[in-house]
Structures are given as structure tokens and as C-alpha cells.
């Protein structure tokens, strides 16, 4: 057996254990008994110790040193690249610190959920202080004298830097603010969808839509969670959603969003199963799939024409009089508080707020005790409304409770990627709208599967997007052009 074969046999077991760790997270968010939290924290810590030991096992370093990468094919080279990167990064983090992060973030997640329900930031602040302190230690260990935030960002978008993203976001911000101001001041303001919608019927409809977008229920399932998410890869990819009797769009579009994530994982070449290539290459690329499913396809005029008719079948007469009014209701721009429920125009402004605040938390410029006030002040400045309760403010997202610092900017990067991909998709599948109008996204999702999703981690993030776009490098221009054209239509500007 060659050194490469030995490495990959060892790696396959490590990947399998990683999937088990992910399943523990899914269980915790969906069906775990409330009283099981303390034990789950210890279980998570124990498993993290095992994973850390495997990822830093001296044999991995020996195998990597012995392998002649130049003699390998592209797939094997990519596997070695990923394993080398992870080995280098994991080796810099002491095992005790890695285990402590796993234990504390497992407990923190439950404390956050309770604090959010009670609108009590002070109840969450002490454990968040501990999470931030641990993540600072991790960042310093990873950075080796470089920028600590960049070291954390590299976990989610390899190769990206905060400075590069800041430049991109600075280009987005003024045009998004201008577009928001124009639509808010427009004479034509779409009416919202009103009424009461049976929540069991919502779940049934979301499963139908998930299947239409290509989600394979034989290798997945849909459950409810406080914060919708996708979990797993390969043959077991699960998603969650949430329902509200007065807001069926929350259920429908959070489901379509998570289906985008899940389909990416399900469509990766099965030959890559339980290897480093068997999962999405980055969270920015991952988010491009969820956002293109949710917005460019799911909120398009074509698809909402079908959805309008289908919702009338399921729920009876709707408050919107026709498909055009329904399209407007789906795409209303309103000064809301919740990022996951935000319209496309303002969504990235929510992300930019979090990007700036979490950089300040990691650098020490912002103390956790001052986070609520800093959030509320910035939100009022950016959105023109006051945050009246923490669940609408700094307690609304789960990310910081579980230590996902560096994750938030990938949401906006994913939107940028999605804009580029949709431009390329429309050029190569010009009949996409006619299919969407029939509730049949299969042609579009097949294009994404063939051109991007199947590759998994074979290419670097920007490279896989560039290849799918026919060699055109990602930029914010297609996203801005799409948004300005779409909302000029919706608001009759």
C-alpha cells in the first residue's frame, strides 16, 4: 500500500468521525431532550479530543512528507492539499484548547437559546465572553503573527482576507443603500401577504418544494429548529426549517435556502465520499448555492407565478389578488430586524454590521459587555429603526454562541458568487424562466450540479466559481445589476 493510500484510509475514518460530530450537533438542535445539555457538552468535548488527535497524528505528517505530490493526479493532489492545510492549522491549536472550545460552545448554544427566548442578553454575556476569549486564543495560535481575524476567516473561506472582503463590501454598501432609499420612497409599495396558514400544511408544501428543487429525501430529512440549518454530506444530508402561522414565506424560503446547501452536498461526486473533497469547498461557495436557490430562482417572477397558484390550492384564496401582487409581496423591502427574514436589498447590510462587530470583538476593540449597545447603535444608524429587544438584535443569530467567528462575511460573499453564477446560468440555459414558471427548477439545478456542485473540494473557492462562469472572475457587479433591475421592476422605479 502506498503512502497516499495509507493516508486516505486513515482520513476516511477521520471523516466518518467528523460526520458523527455533525450528527450530534443536528440532534442537539432538533430532538435532544432539554436536560441533556451538560452531558452533550462532555460528549462533544470527548469527540473533539479524538478528532484533534487524529488530525494532528504524527503519522499524517510522515505520510504527507513521504508523498510525492507531483506524481499524483488532480484528485489525489487536491486531497493532499486539503489534508496538509488542515494538519498545519490543527497542529497549531493545543488539544486542550480545542476540547475546551467544543465543550464551552456546546453549553453556550443552549444558554443562547434560553436567553434569546427570554430576551436576556445579560444571561448570555458571561458564556459569550468565554467563547470570545477562547476564539481569540485559537486565532492567535493560528495566525502565527498575522491577522487573527484572517486566521479564523480561513476556516470558512480559504484564501480570503478581511481586507479584500472589506473592499468588496465597501463597493456594495453605497449602491445598496441608494437602492433601499429609492424603493422605500417609491410611490408603488407592494402589499404584504396576510392571513393565517396552517403550519402542518406549510410543512407539507415545503417538502414538495424541496423535492422540486432536487432535494433527495431518501438521503435527507426536514425537521424544525429555532435557527434553520443544513447538516451532513454525502449519503446523509439533513435540513431544518421553522414555521409561523402568519408567515408562510418564512417556512418556504428558509427551506429553499437550506435545500440549496443540501443539494450542493448531495450532488458532490460520490467517488469523493468521506474524503476531503466530499464536502462543499467553502462557506462562500456554499452560500452561493443557498442564495441562488432561494432568491434568483425561488423569488423570481417566474417561480412565484407557480407558487401563487400552488399556495391557493393549499391554503385557499390569498390576500394578494394576482401573481404580480404576489411577486411584490414575496419581494417587499421593509425595515425588519431579522437577517434570515430580510429582503435581498438589505440582507447584505445585516451581514456587514456583523462583520464589523465580530472583527472588533476578536481584536479586543469591543468588549462583550458593550456588544448589545454597540449593535443597537449601529443598527439604528444603518436601518433607521431602534432595536427594542435582544432577540431582534444581538441574540438573533446562533453563530457567535457556537464560536463561528469569521463565518458571517461568507454570506455576502455567497451573494456575490450567486450573482455571477446566475448570469452564467442564464446565458447557458436561456429557457430557465419558462421552467421555473411551471414549478420545475430542474434545468437550473442540473446546471449548478454539473458546473459547480459535483466538484466538491476539488478546486479552490474562487477557482470553482470562475470555472463555472466560463473564466470570468467573481465581482460584485452582477449582483448589483441583478438587484437594481429586479427591484426597479418590483417597485416600478
mmCIF file with all atom_site columns, C-alpha atoms in Angstrom, residues 49 52 56 89-101 137-138 141-142:
data_model
loop_
_atom_site.group_PDB
_atom_site.id
_atom_site.type_symbol
_atom_site.label_atom_id
_atom_site.label_alt_id
_atom_site.label_comp_id
_atom_site.label_asym_id
_atom_site.label_entity_id
_atom_site.label_seq_id
_atom_site.pdbx_PDB_ins_code
_atom_site.Cartn_x
_atom_site.Cartn_y
_atom_site.Cartn_z
_atom_site.occupancy
_atom_site.B_iso_or_equiv
_atom_site.pdbx_formal_charge
_atom_site.auth_seq_id
_atom_site.auth_comp_id
_atom_site.auth_asym_id
_atom_site.auth_atom_id
_atom_site.pdbx_PDB_model_num
ATOM 1  C CA . UNK A 1 49  ? -10.288 15.362 21.533 1.00 0.00 ? 49  UNK A CA 1
ATOM 2  C CA . UNK A 1 52  ? -7.944  16.630 17.138 1.00 0.00 ? 52  UNK A CA 1
ATOM 3  C CA . UNK A 1 56  ? -2.556  16.010 14.305 1.00 0.00 ? 56  UNK A CA 1
ATOM 4  C CA . UNK A 1 89  ? -3.830  24.513 11.129 1.00 0.00 ? 89  UNK A CA 1
ATOM 5  C CA . UNK A 1 90  ? -4.907  21.884 13.642 1.00 0.00 ? 90  UNK A CA 1
ATOM 6  C CA . UNK A 1 91  ? -1.359  21.289 14.821 1.00 0.00 ? 91  UNK A CA 1
ATOM 7  C CA . UNK A 1 92  ? -1.118  24.927 15.854 1.00 0.00 ? 92  UNK A CA 1
ATOM 8  C CA . UNK A 1 93  ? -4.078  24.636 18.238 1.00 0.00 ? 93  UNK A CA 1
ATOM 9  C CA . UNK A 1 94  ? -3.360  22.850 21.558 1.00 0.00 ? 94  UNK A CA 1
ATOM 10 C CA . UNK A 1 95  ? -5.622  19.846 22.078 1.00 0.00 ? 95  UNK A CA 1
ATOM 11 C CA . UNK A 1 96  ? -6.757  21.189 25.444 1.00 0.00 ? 96  UNK A CA 1
ATOM 12 C CA . UNK A 1 97  ? -7.890  24.429 23.809 1.00 0.00 ? 97  UNK A CA 1
ATOM 13 C CA . UNK A 1 98  ? -9.715  22.571 21.016 1.00 0.00 ? 98  UNK A CA 1
ATOM 14 C CA . UNK A 1 99  ? -11.551 20.416 23.551 1.00 0.00 ? 99  UNK A CA 1
ATOM 15 C CA . UNK A 1 100 ? -12.434 23.398 25.711 1.00 0.00 ? 100 UNK A CA 1
ATOM 16 C CA . UNK A 1 101 ? -13.876 25.242 22.707 1.00 0.00 ? 101 UNK A CA 1
ATOM 17 C CA . UNK A 1 137 ? -6.559  32.205 21.792 1.00 0.00 ? 137 UNK A CA 1
ATOM 18 C CA . UNK A 1 138 ? -7.298  29.976 18.815 1.00 0.00 ? 138 UNK A CA 1
ATOM 19 C CA . UNK A 1 141 ? -2.331  30.243 17.636 1.00 0.00 ? 141 UNK A CA 1
ATOM 20 C CA . UNK A 1 142 ? -3.411  30.008 14.001 1.00 0.00 ? 142 UNK A CA 1
#
